[in-house]
PDB file of C-alpha atoms in Angstrom:
ATOM      1  CA  VAL W1441     -20.271 -69.944 -53.806  1.00 74.00           C
ATOM      2  CA  HIS W1442     -18.139 -67.066 -52.811  1.00 84.00           C
ATOM      3  CA  GLN W1443     -16.870 -65.820 -55.993  1.00 87.00           C
ATOM      4  CA  LEU W1444     -20.284 -65.287 -57.381  1.00 88.00           C
ATOM      5  CA  GLU W1445     -20.923 -63.042 -54.416  1.00 89.00           C
ATOM      6  CA  PHE W1446     -18.185 -61.420 -54.768  1.00 88.00           C
ATOM      7  CA  ARG W1447     -18.928 -60.765 -58.050  1.00 89.00           C
ATOM      8  CA  ILE W1448     -22.218 -59.468 -57.135  1.00 91.00           C
ATOM      9  CA  VAL W1449     -21.431 -57.262 -54.380  1.00 90.00           C
ATOM     10  CA  LYS W1450     -18.496 -56.057 -57.232  1.00 92.00           C
ATOM     11  CA  ALA W1451     -21.114 -55.311 -59.725  1.00 91.00           C
ATOM     12  CA  ARG W1452     -23.216 -53.516 -57.288  1.00 91.00           C
ATOM     13  CA  ARG W1453     -20.906 -51.067 -56.406  1.00 92.00           C
ATOM     14  CA  ALA W1454     -19.446 -50.453 -59.797  1.00 91.00           C
ATOM     15  CA  LEU W1455     -24.022 -49.804 -60.237  1.00 90.00           C
ATOM     16  CA  ALA W1456     -23.546 -47.321 -57.582  1.00 90.00           C
ATOM     17  CA  LEU W1457     -20.275 -45.428 -58.601  1.00 91.00           C
ATOM     18  CA  GLN W1458     -22.268 -44.855 -62.043  1.00 88.00           C
ATOM     19  CA  GLU W1459     -25.551 -44.170 -60.727  1.00 87.00           C
ATOM     20  CA  ASP W1460     -24.350 -41.323 -58.702  1.00 89.00           C
ATOM     21  CA  GLU W1461     -21.918 -40.454 -61.762  1.00 89.00           C
ATOM     22  CA  ILE W1462     -25.601 -39.803 -63.535  1.00 85.00           C
ATOM     23  CA  ALA W1463     -27.184 -37.399 -60.606  1.00 86.00           C
ATOM     24  CA  ARG W1464     -24.148 -35.646 -60.251  1.00 90.00           C
ATOM     25  CA  GLU W1465     -23.592 -35.210 -64.081  1.00 89.00           C
ATOM     26  CA  LEU W1466     -27.956 -34.307 -64.352  1.00 87.00           C
ATOM     27  CA  HIS W1467     -27.694 -32.459 -60.525  1.00 89.00           C
ATOM     28  CA  SER W1468     -24.776 -30.526 -63.344  1.00 91.00           C
ATOM     29  CA  VAL W1469     -26.756 -29.872 -66.042  1.00 90.00           C
ATOM     30  CA  LEU W1470     -30.058 -28.526 -63.748  1.00 89.00           C
ATOM     31  CA  GLN W1471     -27.732 -25.558 -62.322  1.00 91.00           C
ATOM     32  CA  THR W1472     -26.512 -25.570 -65.551  1.00 92.00           C
ATOM     33  CA  MET W1473     -30.574 -24.274 -67.094  1.00 89.00           C
ATOM     34  CA  GLN W1474     -31.450 -22.499 -63.627  1.00 91.00           C
ATOM     35  CA  ARG W1475     -28.002 -20.363 -64.234  1.00 93.00           C
ATOM     36  CA  ALA W1476     -29.085 -20.292 -68.386  1.00 92.00           C
ATOM     37  CA  HIS W1477     -32.410 -19.351 -67.457  1.00 92.00           C
ATOM     38  CA  THR W1478     -31.717 -16.493 -65.151  1.00 93.00           C
ATOM     39  CA  THR W1479     -29.804 -14.911 -67.323  1.00 94.00           C
ATOM     40  CA  LEU W1480     -31.994 -15.522 -70.233  1.00 92.00           C
ATOM     41  CA  LYS W1481     -34.518 -13.616 -68.372  1.00 93.00           C
ATOM     42  CA  THR W1482     -32.552 -10.726 -67.322  1.00 95.00           C
ATOM     43  CA  ASN W1483     -31.182  -9.734 -71.056  1.00 95.00           C
ATOM     44  CA  ARG W1484     -34.775  -9.427 -71.240  1.00 94.00           C
ATOM     45  CA  LEU W1485     -35.448  -6.790 -69.283  1.00 95.00           C
ATOM     46  CA  ARG W1486     -32.411  -5.033 -70.361  1.00 95.00           C
ATOM     47  CA  VAL W1487     -33.485  -5.372 -73.915  1.00 94.00           C
ATOM     48  CA  ARG W1488     -37.666  -4.327 -72.982  1.00 94.00           C
ATOM     49  CA  ALA W1489     -35.102  -1.018 -70.638  1.00 95.00           C
ATOM     50  CA  ALA W1490     -32.749  -0.659 -73.519  1.00 95.00           C
ATOM     51  CA  ALA W1491     -35.766  -0.388 -75.860  1.00 94.00           C
ATOM     52  CA  ARG W1492     -37.563   2.466 -73.864  1.00 95.00           C
ATOM     53  CA  ARG W1493     -34.447   4.530 -73.647  1.00 94.00           C
ATOM     54  CA  VAL W1494     -34.402   4.513 -77.079  1.00 93.00           C
ATOM     55  CA  SER W1495     -37.936   5.859 -76.917  1.00 92.00           C
ATOM     56  CA  ALA W1496     -37.003   8.849 -74.652  1.00 90.00           C
ATOM     57  CA  ALA W1497     -33.594   9.401 -76.622  1.00 90.00           C
ATOM     58  CA  THR W1498     -35.577  10.058 -79.754  1.00 90.00           C
ATOM     59  CA  ILE W1499     -38.382  12.160 -77.916  1.00 88.00           C
ATOM     60  CA  ASP W1500     -35.450  14.310 -77.191  1.00 87.00           C
ATOM     61  CA  TYR W1501     -33.793  14.705 -79.803  1.00 87.00           C
ATOM     62  CA  ARG W1502     -36.546  14.925 -81.757  1.00 86.00           C
ATOM     63  CA  ASP W1503     -39.450  16.602 -80.221  1.00 83.00           C
ATOM     64  CA  ALA W1504     -37.845  18.808 -77.352  1.00 72.00           C
ATOM     65  CA  GLY W1505     -34.592  19.341 -78.382  1.00 71.00           C
ATOM     66  CA  ARG W1506     -32.727  19.458 -75.988  1.00 71.00           C
ATOM     67  CA  THR W1507     -30.503  16.655 -76.997  1.00 71.00           C
ATOM     68  CA  GLY W1508     -28.163  16.127 -79.620  1.00 81.00           C
ATOM     69  CA  VAL W1509     -27.677  12.605 -81.662  1.00 87.00           C
ATOM     70  CA  ASP W1510     -25.341  11.317 -79.237  1.00 89.00           C
ATOM     71  CA  PRO W1511     -27.654  10.451 -76.367  1.00 89.00           C
ATOM     72  CA  VAL W1512     -29.576   8.707 -79.389  1.00 90.00           C
ATOM     73  CA  LEU W1513     -26.735   6.675 -80.951  1.00 93.00           C
ATOM     74  CA  ARG W1514     -25.324   5.560 -77.459  1.00 94.00           C
ATOM     75  CA  ALA W1515     -29.493   3.855 -76.298  1.00 94.00           C
ATOM     76  CA  GLU W1516     -28.914   2.299 -79.682  1.00 95.00           C
ATOM     77  CA  MET W1517     -25.529   1.101 -79.394  1.00 97.00           C
ATOM     78  CA  SER W1518     -26.713   0.360 -75.645  1.00 96.00           C
ATOM     79  CA  HIS W1519     -30.332  -1.731 -77.455  1.00 95.00           C
ATOM     80  CA  ASN W1520     -28.901  -4.238 -80.341  1.00 95.00           C
ATOM     81  CA  GLN W1521     -25.723  -4.769 -77.408  1.00 96.00           C
ATOM     82  CA  ALA W1522     -28.807  -6.302 -75.002  1.00 95.00           C
ATOM     83  CA  LYS W1523     -30.265  -8.175 -78.545  1.00 94.00           C
ATOM     84  CA  ILE W1524     -26.461  -9.312 -79.018  1.00 95.00           C
ATOM     85  CA  ALA W1525     -26.706 -10.242 -74.767  1.00 95.00           C
ATOM     86  CA  TYR W1526     -29.905 -11.794 -74.795  1.00 94.00           C
ATOM     87  CA  TYR W1527     -29.416 -13.963 -78.358  1.00 94.00           C
ATOM     88  CA  ARG W1528     -25.822 -15.314 -76.109  1.00 94.00           C
ATOM     89  CA  SER W1529     -28.056 -16.201 -73.350  1.00 93.00           C
ATOM     90  CA  LEU W1530     -31.118 -17.696 -75.559  1.00 92.00           C
ATOM     91  CA  ALA W1531     -28.683 -20.267 -77.474  1.00 92.00           C
ATOM     92  CA  GLU W1532     -26.829 -21.287 -74.257  1.00 92.00           C
ATOM     93  CA  TYR W1533     -30.025 -22.133 -72.890  1.00 91.00           C
ATOM     94  CA  ASN W1534     -31.367 -23.964 -75.187  1.00 90.00           C
ATOM     95  CA  LYS W1535     -27.679 -25.699 -75.967  1.00 90.00           C
ATOM     96  CA  ALA W1536     -28.023 -26.912 -71.964  1.00 90.00           C
ATOM     97  CA  ALA W1537     -31.470 -28.443 -72.925  1.00 88.00           C
ATOM     98  CA  ARG W1538     -29.851 -30.644 -75.264  1.00 88.00           C
ATOM     99  CA  ASP W1539     -27.643 -31.251 -72.291  1.00 89.00           C
ATOM    100  CA  LEU W1540     -30.184 -32.461 -70.491  1.00 86.00           C
ATOM    101  CA  GLN W1541     -31.649 -34.088 -73.347  1.00 85.00           C
ATOM    102  CA  TYR W1542     -28.358 -36.106 -73.888  1.00 84.00           C
ATOM    103  CA  ARG W1543     -28.197 -36.859 -70.455  1.00 82.00           C
ATOM    104  CA  MET W1544     -31.269 -38.662 -69.668  1.00 79.00           C
ATOM    105  CA  GLY W1545     -31.351 -40.208 -72.813  1.00 76.00           C
ATOM    106  CA  ARG W1546     -33.982 -38.803 -74.928  1.00 76.00           C
ATOM    107  CA  LEU W1547     -31.082 -37.041 -77.382  1.00 73.00           C
ATOM    108  CA  LEU W1548     -31.597 -39.842 -80.126  1.00 71.00           C
ATOM    109  CA  SER W1549     -35.909 -40.452 -79.636  1.00 72.00           C
ATOM    110  CA  GLU W1550     -36.498 -36.667 -79.907  1.00 73.00           C
ATOM    111  CA  ASP W1551     -34.458 -35.890 -83.597  1.00 72.00           C
ATOM    112  CA  GLY W1552     -35.885 -38.606 -85.181  1.00 73.00           C
ATOM    113  CA  ILE W1553     -33.402 -41.631 -85.065  1.00 68.00           C
ATOM    114  CA  GLU W1554     -34.028 -44.826 -84.547  1.00 69.00           C
ATOM    115  CA  LEU W1555     -30.780 -47.359 -83.457  1.00 66.00           C
ATOM    116  CA  LEU W1556     -31.174 -51.024 -85.368  1.00 66.00           C
ATOM    117  CA  ASP W1557     -29.347 -53.538 -83.537  1.00 64.00           C
ATOM    118  CA  SER W1558     -26.664 -55.941 -86.182  1.00 66.00           C
ATOM    119  CA  ASP W1559     -29.723 -57.902 -88.137  1.00 70.00           C
ATOM    120  CA  GLY W1560     -31.307 -53.341 -89.048  1.00 68.00           C
ATOM    121  CA  LEU W1561     -33.655 -54.065 -87.197  1.00 64.00           C
ATOM    122  CA  PRO W1562     -35.441 -51.273 -84.341  1.00 63.00           C
ATOM    123  CA  LEU W1563     -34.062 -52.159 -81.083  1.00 60.00           C
ATOM    124  CA  HIS W1564     -37.096 -51.865 -79.039  1.00 53.00           C
ATOM    125  CA  PRO W1565     -37.451 -49.420 -76.461  1.00 49.00           C
ATOM    126  CA  GLN W1566     -38.299 -51.637 -73.628  1.00 48.00           C
ATOM    127  CA  SER W1567     -34.256 -53.008 -74.013  1.00 48.00           C
ATOM    128  CA  MET W1568     -34.006 -49.831 -73.128  1.00 46.00           C
ATOM    129  CA  PRO W1569     -33.047 -47.547 -70.112  1.00 45.00           C
ATOM    130  CA  ILE W1570     -34.829 -44.033 -69.930  1.00 43.00           C
ATOM    131  CA  LEU W1571     -34.497 -42.139 -66.977  1.00 41.00           C
ATOM    132  CA  GLU W1572     -37.578 -39.861 -66.117  1.00 47.00           C
ATOM    133  CA  PRO W1573     -37.473 -36.213 -66.469  1.00 45.00           C
ATOM    134  CA  PRO W1574     -37.229 -34.620 -62.900  1.00 44.00           C
ATOM    135  CA  ALA W1575     -39.316 -33.538 -60.531  1.00 48.00           C
ATOM    136  CA  ASN W1576     -39.322 -30.079 -61.935  1.00 42.00           C
ATOM    137  CA  PRO W1577     -38.094 -29.612 -64.553  1.00 41.00           C
ATOM    138  CA  ILE W1578     -37.532 -26.072 -67.185  1.00 43.00           C
ATOM    139  CA  ALA W1579     -39.756 -24.773 -69.788  1.00 44.00           C
ATOM    140  CA  PRO W1580     -37.751 -24.689 -73.318  1.00 44.00           C
ATOM    141  CA  VAL W1581     -37.773 -21.101 -74.162  1.00 44.00           C
ATOM    142  CA  THR W1582     -38.617 -20.624 -77.464  1.00 48.00           C
ATOM    143  CA  PRO W1583     -36.772 -18.044 -80.012  1.00 48.00           C
ATOM    144  CA  ALA W1584     -39.434 -14.258 -79.002  1.00 53.00           C
ATOM    145  CA  PRO W1585     -38.121 -11.667 -80.228  1.00 55.00           C
ATOM    146  CA  PRO W1586     -37.119  -8.487 -77.759  1.00 57.00           C
ATOM    147  CA  SER W1587     -39.936  -6.186 -78.364  1.00 58.00           C
ATOM    148  CA  ASN W1588     -37.593  -2.352 -79.931  1.00 53.00           C
TER     149      ASN W1588
END
């Protein structure tokens, strides 16, 4: 009897450690998603501001004739760099969202992959642990090309 009680205590301790590790992983992924989301929003604003600078520099060059072509080219270069940063941050956000799906155990079902047992029969969802989503998930961002 003491041996069985010891095994139960040991198993509960191992389970508690696993739960703590999962909680830390989810917390880390959510922080990464929040950071990526903030970067994505910032880079979206940066693209819009750079597009306005291109328009202003183009108007100054064509209509007013006050400046040379150099400010227009610099504005376009800044706009292109902002778009590159935007798409990189979008990729980082989507990678973090996929990592969250993986950590929550939903990646396979999201991709339409079905697990089979050794006899080739589908595993029942009831036999697989599924974690509930966090209370305040960040909605996935769909790629929207920045305005020019």
